[in-house]
């Protein structure tokens, strides 16, 4: 019993630790007086676990779907890219902004003096086939810089293995599971700003 409890605590601790930002450059205190950010999302060179590249991942998934029904492969490819603007980005924006109930900090795609760049470096869709499921995961680098002077980086840090899943395991759609990763990423980063920059 004790062994199981210790193991459970280790798993929880590892998951919590993995979702803290690792600072690469700058300082969270540099964000103290910033109230608005322009969001930029970057998916270049994204890694897909178990595949050499995103292209290999898409080729494999499309081929499997085409075998079952003609046209389903291309449909999957379209949704894979469309989900970024239709699911992931709105989910990040909503989750980030709702952490600031008084609107003291806002992130949007509107032009502002400071940019928050979200570079997704890993996307793992996870799966849910009813009896067996696995959470989606993303890795991301968040960079805050002066919009007019991108070389002036105020903060750059990375998050690893941020997990996304639906309530009660009701997350059969991969786009939905991944979007929940972005919601969690936004929640973590907004909390970090509130705790370390605004106090």
PDB file of C-alpha atoms in Angstrom, residues 128 142 165 190:
ATOM      1  CA  UNK A 128      -9.160   7.354 -27.142  1.00  0.00           C
ATOM      2  CA  UNK A 142       6.990  30.965 -25.133  1.00  0.00           C
ATOM      3  CA  UNK A 165      -7.863  15.619 -22.042  1.00  0.00           C
ATOM      4  CA  UNK A 190      -1.063  33.057 -16.883  1.00  0.00           C
TER       5      UNK A 190
END
